[in-house]
Short mmCIF file of N, CA and C in Angstrom, two decimals:
data_model
loop_
_atom_site.label_atom_id
_atom_site.label_comp_id
_atom_site.label_asym_id
_atom_site.label_seq_id
_atom_site.Cartn_x
_atom_site.Cartn_y
_atom_site.Cartn_z
N MET A 1 24.94 -78.79 64.43
CA MET A 1 24.74 -78.89 66.39
C MET A 1 24.21 -80.56 66.30
N THR A 2 24.94 -81.29 66.80
CA THR A 2 24.02 -82.23 67.27
C THR A 2 23.11 -82.22 68.68
N PHE A 3 22.27 -82.87 68.56
CA PHE A 3 21.02 -82.33 69.66
C PHE A 3 20.95 -83.83 70.30
N THR A 4 20.55 -83.50 71.60
CA THR A 4 20.20 -85.24 72.46
C THR A 4 18.75 -85.13 72.50
N ASN A 5 18.35 -86.47 73.11
CA ASN A 5 17.30 -86.32 73.70
C ASN A 5 16.81 -86.03 75.35
N GLU A 6 17.65 -85.84 75.85
CA GLU A 6 17.68 -85.56 77.31
C GLU A 6 17.15 -83.78 77.57
N LYS A 7 17.03 -82.94 76.27
CA LYS A 7 16.34 -81.87 76.35
C LYS A 7 15.73 -81.60 75.50
N ALA A 8 14.94 -80.64 75.65
CA ALA A 8 14.13 -80.14 74.20
C ALA A 8 14.89 -79.18 73.56
N ILE A 9 14.73 -79.35 72.07
CA ILE A 9 15.80 -78.95 71.02
C ILE A 9 16.06 -77.38 71.25
N PHE A 10 14.79 -76.56 71.53
CA PHE A 10 14.69 -75.29 71.73
C PHE A 10 15.90 -74.60 72.83
N LEU A 11 15.68 -75.37 74.10
CA LEU A 11 16.41 -75.40 75.41
C LEU A 11 17.89 -75.66 75.17
N GLN A 12 18.43 -76.70 74.33
CA GLN A 12 19.77 -76.96 73.78
C GLN A 12 20.46 -75.90 73.08
N MET A 13 19.63 -75.07 72.15
CA MET A 13 19.79 -73.89 71.13
C MET A 13 20.64 -72.65 72.25
N ALA A 14 19.50 -72.54 73.44
CA ALA A 14 19.33 -71.88 74.19
C ALA A 14 20.81 -71.88 74.93
N ASP A 15 21.03 -73.00 75.30
CA ASP A 15 22.36 -73.30 76.38
C ASP A 15 23.72 -72.84 75.09
N ARG A 16 23.34 -73.25 73.68
CA ARG A 16 24.41 -72.93 72.93
C ARG A 16 24.64 -71.55 72.90
N LEU A 17 23.63 -70.51 72.60
CA LEU A 17 23.84 -69.20 72.46
C LEU A 17 24.39 -68.85 73.61
N CYS A 18 24.13 -68.98 74.67
CA CYS A 18 24.88 -68.87 76.20
C CYS A 18 26.13 -69.14 76.17
N ASP A 19 26.46 -70.39 75.82
CA ASP A 19 27.77 -70.64 76.03
C ASP A 19 28.74 -69.50 74.88
N GLU A 20 28.32 -69.24 73.91
CA GLU A 20 28.69 -68.45 73.00
C GLU A 20 28.96 -67.06 73.64
N ILE A 21 28.16 -66.74 74.32
CA ILE A 21 28.20 -65.31 75.10
C ILE A 21 29.04 -65.53 75.99
N LEU A 22 29.29 -66.43 76.94
CA LEU A 22 30.12 -66.88 77.71
C LEU A 22 31.78 -66.93 77.35
N ALA A 23 31.89 -67.53 75.77
CA ALA A 23 33.26 -67.40 75.16
C ALA A 23 33.24 -66.26 74.61
N GLY A 24 32.68 -65.25 74.50
CA GLY A 24 32.91 -64.24 73.76
C GLY A 24 32.78 -64.07 72.53
N THR A 25 32.35 -64.96 72.11
CA THR A 25 31.62 -64.67 70.77
C THR A 25 30.84 -63.61 70.18
N TYR A 26 30.05 -63.70 71.38
CA TYR A 26 29.16 -62.30 71.50
C TYR A 26 29.27 -61.63 72.62
N ARG A 27 29.13 -60.08 72.61
CA ARG A 27 29.20 -59.58 73.56
C ARG A 27 28.25 -58.51 73.88
N GLY A 28 27.90 -58.07 75.06
CA GLY A 28 26.96 -57.22 75.32
C GLY A 28 26.85 -56.10 74.32
N ASP A 29 25.25 -55.98 73.89
CA ASP A 29 25.35 -55.21 72.40
C ASP A 29 25.49 -55.46 71.13
N ASP A 30 26.15 -56.96 71.15
CA ASP A 30 26.48 -57.44 70.01
C ASP A 30 24.92 -57.88 68.95
N ARG A 31 25.06 -57.55 67.88
CA ARG A 31 24.08 -58.15 67.06
C ARG A 31 24.44 -59.77 66.87
N ILE A 32 22.93 -60.62 66.98
CA ILE A 32 23.11 -62.10 67.20
C ILE A 32 22.52 -62.31 65.59
N PRO A 33 22.90 -63.95 65.07
CA PRO A 33 22.16 -63.75 63.86
C PRO A 33 20.73 -64.19 64.03
N SER A 34 19.95 -63.67 62.75
CA SER A 34 18.46 -63.80 62.85
C SER A 34 17.90 -65.14 63.09
N VAL A 35 16.68 -65.01 63.76
CA VAL A 35 15.97 -66.46 64.11
C VAL A 35 16.19 -66.97 62.72
N ARG A 36 16.17 -66.54 61.72
CA ARG A 36 16.29 -67.75 59.97
C ARG A 36 17.52 -67.85 60.31
N GLU A 37 18.76 -66.91 60.35
CA GLU A 37 19.97 -67.70 60.30
C GLU A 37 20.41 -68.69 61.28
N TYR A 38 19.83 -68.56 62.54
CA TYR A 38 19.85 -69.64 63.25
C TYR A 38 19.58 -71.01 63.29
N ALA A 39 18.33 -70.59 62.60
CA ALA A 39 17.61 -71.99 62.21
C ALA A 39 18.49 -72.75 61.30
N VAL A 40 18.98 -72.41 60.17
CA VAL A 40 19.34 -72.59 58.97
C VAL A 40 20.80 -72.68 59.53
N MET A 41 21.58 -72.47 60.55
CA MET A 41 23.14 -72.30 60.55
C MET A 41 23.26 -74.00 61.22
N LEU A 42 21.76 -74.15 62.43
CA LEU A 42 21.84 -75.50 63.42
C LEU A 42 20.86 -76.69 62.52
N GLY A 43 20.12 -76.12 61.42
CA GLY A 43 19.66 -77.30 60.75
C GLY A 43 18.16 -77.39 61.83
N VAL A 44 17.68 -76.54 61.95
CA VAL A 44 16.25 -76.96 62.62
C VAL A 44 15.17 -75.71 61.89
N ASN A 45 14.15 -76.15 62.55
CA ASN A 45 12.71 -75.32 61.97
C ASN A 45 12.91 -73.84 62.26
N THR A 46 12.39 -73.21 62.00
CA THR A 46 12.45 -71.96 62.26
C THR A 46 11.79 -71.42 63.45
N ASN A 47 10.78 -72.13 63.62
CA ASN A 47 9.67 -72.13 64.92
C ASN A 47 10.68 -72.15 66.04
N THR A 48 11.13 -73.23 65.76
CA THR A 48 12.44 -74.00 67.05
C THR A 48 13.04 -72.40 67.42
N ALA A 49 14.03 -71.98 66.59
CA ALA A 49 14.63 -71.08 66.59
C ALA A 49 13.51 -69.35 67.43
N VAL A 50 12.63 -69.47 67.05
CA VAL A 50 11.57 -68.44 67.81
C VAL A 50 11.56 -69.06 68.89
N LYS A 51 11.14 -69.89 69.51
CA LYS A 51 10.88 -70.34 70.80
C LYS A 51 12.74 -69.98 71.54
N THR A 52 13.77 -70.25 71.04
CA THR A 52 14.70 -70.13 71.81
C THR A 52 14.83 -68.57 71.75
N TYR A 53 14.85 -67.67 70.90
CA TYR A 53 14.76 -66.71 71.36
C TYR A 53 13.70 -65.95 71.99
N GLU A 54 12.40 -66.51 72.13
CA GLU A 54 11.53 -65.92 72.82
C GLU A 54 12.04 -65.77 74.33
N LEU A 55 12.42 -67.26 74.59
CA LEU A 55 12.69 -67.68 76.01
C LEU A 55 14.25 -66.89 76.31
N LEU A 56 14.71 -66.74 75.74
CA LEU A 56 16.08 -65.96 75.62
C LEU A 56 15.66 -64.31 76.57
N ALA A 57 14.70 -63.81 75.87
CA ALA A 57 14.27 -62.25 75.55
C ALA A 57 13.72 -62.36 76.95
N ARG A 58 12.88 -63.28 77.32
CA ARG A 58 12.31 -63.40 78.88
C ARG A 58 13.11 -63.33 79.64
N GLU A 59 14.20 -63.99 79.61
CA GLU A 59 14.98 -64.14 80.58
C GLU A 59 16.01 -62.76 80.83
N GLY A 60 15.94 -61.84 79.79
CA GLY A 60 16.73 -60.89 79.63
C GLY A 60 18.43 -60.64 79.31
N VAL A 61 18.52 -62.04 78.56
CA VAL A 61 19.87 -62.47 77.81
C VAL A 61 19.91 -61.81 76.71
N ILE A 62 18.98 -61.85 75.58
CA ILE A 62 19.03 -60.95 74.42
C ILE A 62 17.74 -59.81 74.21
N TYR A 63 17.87 -58.84 73.54
CA TYR A 63 16.66 -57.52 73.30
C TYR A 63 16.59 -57.84 71.91
N ASN A 64 15.31 -57.30 71.41
CA ASN A 64 15.20 -57.13 70.28
C ASN A 64 14.98 -55.51 69.90
N ARG A 65 15.71 -55.13 68.85
CA ARG A 65 15.27 -53.60 68.63
C ARG A 65 14.42 -54.04 67.25
N ARG A 66 13.64 -53.30 66.99
CA ARG A 66 12.64 -53.36 66.26
C ARG A 66 12.92 -53.18 65.02
N GLY A 67 12.59 -54.23 63.95
CA GLY A 67 13.43 -53.89 62.70
C GLY A 67 14.76 -54.22 62.24
N MET A 68 15.84 -54.20 63.52
CA MET A 68 17.21 -54.42 63.51
C MET A 68 17.88 -55.81 63.88
N GLY A 69 16.65 -56.34 64.46
CA GLY A 69 17.06 -58.14 64.90
C GLY A 69 17.44 -58.11 66.62
N TYR A 70 18.29 -59.27 66.80
CA TYR A 70 18.38 -59.29 68.16
C TYR A 70 19.50 -59.12 68.50
N TYR A 71 19.76 -58.30 69.73
CA TYR A 71 21.22 -58.12 70.60
C TYR A 71 21.52 -58.71 71.71
N VAL A 72 22.67 -59.31 72.13
CA VAL A 72 22.95 -59.46 73.30
C VAL A 72 22.69 -58.10 74.28
N SER A 73 21.76 -58.70 75.35
CA SER A 73 21.99 -57.52 76.73
C SER A 73 23.06 -57.22 77.29
N PRO A 74 23.54 -56.34 77.89
CA PRO A 74 24.84 -55.52 78.01
C PRO A 74 25.32 -56.63 79.49
N ASP A 75 24.19 -56.77 80.31
CA ASP A 75 24.42 -58.07 81.35
C ASP A 75 24.43 -58.86 81.43
N ALA A 76 24.28 -59.49 79.97
CA ALA A 76 23.99 -61.14 79.78
C ALA A 76 24.92 -62.03 80.20
N ARG A 77 26.39 -61.50 80.10
CA ARG A 77 27.69 -62.62 80.29
C ARG A 77 27.49 -62.92 81.62
N GLN A 78 27.23 -61.61 82.54
CA GLN A 78 27.19 -61.85 84.12
C GLN A 78 25.71 -62.55 84.70
N GLN A 79 24.75 -62.39 83.68
CA GLN A 79 23.51 -62.99 84.34
C GLN A 79 23.49 -64.67 84.12
N ILE A 80 24.37 -65.13 83.02
CA ILE A 80 24.37 -66.06 82.42
C ILE A 80 25.41 -66.86 83.61
N LEU A 81 26.24 -66.30 84.02
CA LEU A 81 27.14 -67.00 84.90
C LEU A 81 26.63 -67.13 86.39
N GLU A 82 25.76 -66.28 86.62
CA GLU A 82 25.24 -66.34 88.09
C GLU A 82 24.40 -67.78 88.05
N ARG A 83 23.17 -67.84 86.81
CA ARG A 83 22.65 -68.92 87.03
C ARG A 83 23.32 -70.07 86.98
N ARG A 84 24.19 -70.06 85.91
CA ARG A 84 24.74 -71.42 85.91
C ARG A 84 25.83 -71.69 86.75
N ARG A 85 26.41 -70.98 87.49
CA ARG A 85 26.86 -71.46 88.69
C ARG A 85 26.02 -71.92 90.11
N ALA A 86 24.98 -71.27 90.00
CA ALA A 86 23.77 -71.57 90.81
C ALA A 86 23.37 -73.10 90.82
N GLU A 87 23.12 -73.10 89.19
CA GLU A 87 22.86 -74.96 88.72
C GLU A 87 23.94 -75.75 89.08
N PHE A 88 24.84 -75.45 89.10
CA PHE A 88 26.10 -76.18 89.29
C PHE A 88 26.26 -76.29 90.65
N ARG A 89 25.95 -75.44 91.66
CA ARG A 89 25.84 -75.80 92.77
C ARG A 89 24.70 -76.58 93.29
N GLU A 90 23.62 -76.27 92.99
CA GLU A 90 22.35 -77.06 93.22
C GLU A 90 22.54 -78.49 92.70
N GLN A 91 22.63 -78.69 91.28
CA GLN A 91 22.54 -80.18 90.75
C GLN A 91 23.93 -80.85 90.64
N THR A 92 24.68 -80.26 90.14
CA THR A 92 26.13 -81.00 89.77
C THR A 92 26.77 -81.59 90.92
N LEU A 93 27.13 -80.59 91.60
CA LEU A 93 27.97 -80.63 92.88
C LEU A 93 27.09 -82.04 93.96
N PRO A 94 25.75 -81.87 94.28
CA PRO A 94 25.23 -82.58 95.37
C PRO A 94 25.93 -84.44 94.63
N GLU A 95 25.60 -84.51 93.24
CA GLU A 95 25.44 -85.66 92.34
C GLU A 95 27.39 -85.86 92.38
N LEU A 96 28.06 -85.04 92.26
CA LEU A 96 29.33 -85.42 91.87
C LEU A 96 29.88 -85.78 93.68
N PHE A 97 29.38 -85.16 94.44
CA PHE A 97 29.78 -85.61 96.15
C PHE A 97 29.32 -86.64 96.16
N ARG A 98 28.20 -87.22 95.73
CA ARG A 98 27.45 -88.75 95.93
C ARG A 98 28.51 -89.37 95.54
N GLN A 99 28.70 -89.47 94.32
CA GLN A 99 29.47 -90.37 93.34
C GLN A 99 31.28 -90.14 93.85
N MET A 100 31.68 -89.27 94.66
CA MET A 100 33.02 -89.78 95.37
C MET A 100 32.58 -90.07 96.16
N ARG A 101 31.62 -90.39 96.97
CA ARG A 101 31.44 -91.03 98.51
C ARG A 101 31.64 -92.47 97.99
N LEU A 102 30.66 -92.48 97.26
CA LEU A 102 30.63 -93.88 96.51
C LEU A 102 31.63 -94.68 95.95
N LEU A 103 32.28 -93.97 95.25
CA LEU A 103 33.57 -94.40 94.89
C LEU A 103 34.87 -94.51 95.74
N ASP A 104 35.12 -93.52 97.05
CA ASP A 104 35.75 -93.66 97.72
C ASP A 104 36.91 -92.51 97.27
N ILE A 105 36.62 -91.47 96.63
CA ILE A 105 37.52 -90.62 96.14
C ILE A 105 37.78 -89.32 97.17
N ASP A 106 38.79 -89.10 97.37
CA ASP A 106 38.78 -87.92 98.18
C ASP A 106 38.91 -86.47 97.64
N ILE A 107 38.81 -85.50 98.34
CA ILE A 107 39.13 -84.15 97.53
C ILE A 107 40.42 -83.86 97.01
N ALA A 108 41.60 -84.89 97.99
CA ALA A 108 42.80 -84.45 97.58
C ALA A 108 43.06 -84.73 95.77
N GLU A 109 42.61 -85.93 95.59
CA GLU A 109 42.56 -86.65 94.12
C GLU A 109 42.04 -85.96 93.23
N ILE A 110 41.27 -85.38 93.54
CA ILE A 110 40.13 -83.99 92.53
C ILE A 110 41.01 -82.75 92.41
N ASP A 111 41.76 -82.83 93.50
CA ASP A 111 42.73 -81.22 93.40
C ASP A 111 43.86 -81.63 92.56
N ARG A 112 44.70 -82.94 92.66
CA ARG A 112 45.62 -83.61 92.16
C ARG A 112 44.96 -83.59 90.02
N ALA A 113 43.95 -83.92 90.08
CA ALA A 113 43.05 -83.81 88.62
C ALA A 113 43.12 -82.55 88.02
N TRP A 114 42.76 -81.48 89.21
CA TRP A 114 42.51 -80.44 88.93
C TRP A 114 43.80 -79.80 88.10
N ALA A 115 44.65 -79.59 88.97
CA ALA A 115 46.06 -79.42 88.62
C ALA A 115 46.37 -79.81 87.49
N GLU A 116 46.47 -80.87 87.24
CA GLU A 116 46.94 -81.61 86.02
C GLU A 116 46.29 -80.75 84.33
N LYS A 117 44.83 -80.65 84.95
CA LYS A 117 44.26 -79.70 83.46
C LYS A 117 44.57 -78.70 83.48
#
C-alpha cells in the first residue's frame, strides 16, 4: 500500500480495511488478519496496526474474540456506508458544487458523464 502525507498512516489503514469490508472481502463475523499479519502485509510497524485495530474496535467496525483475533462486526458494512455517505454529503459535495459553479458546469453535464461510466 502506498501511503500519503495527507492523513496519518493508521487512519489510511483503517480506510483500507473499511474499503475491503465494503467490497465484500470481509463480511460480518469474518476473521480479519491479525495485527501482526496486517502490519507485515502493509509494511508498517506493528504499533501502527494496533492503533488501526483499536480505532476500528472503538467505532464498532471490528471486535476482538479473546485469544481468537479480530472479527468484522455484523453491521460493519452498513455502519461504514452511513458514515461515509454523511462525510461525502458534508465534505465532498460542497467542494464539488463550488468547483462546478466556478467552472460553469451544470448538472446535465455531470449526468452525461455519470451515464458514460
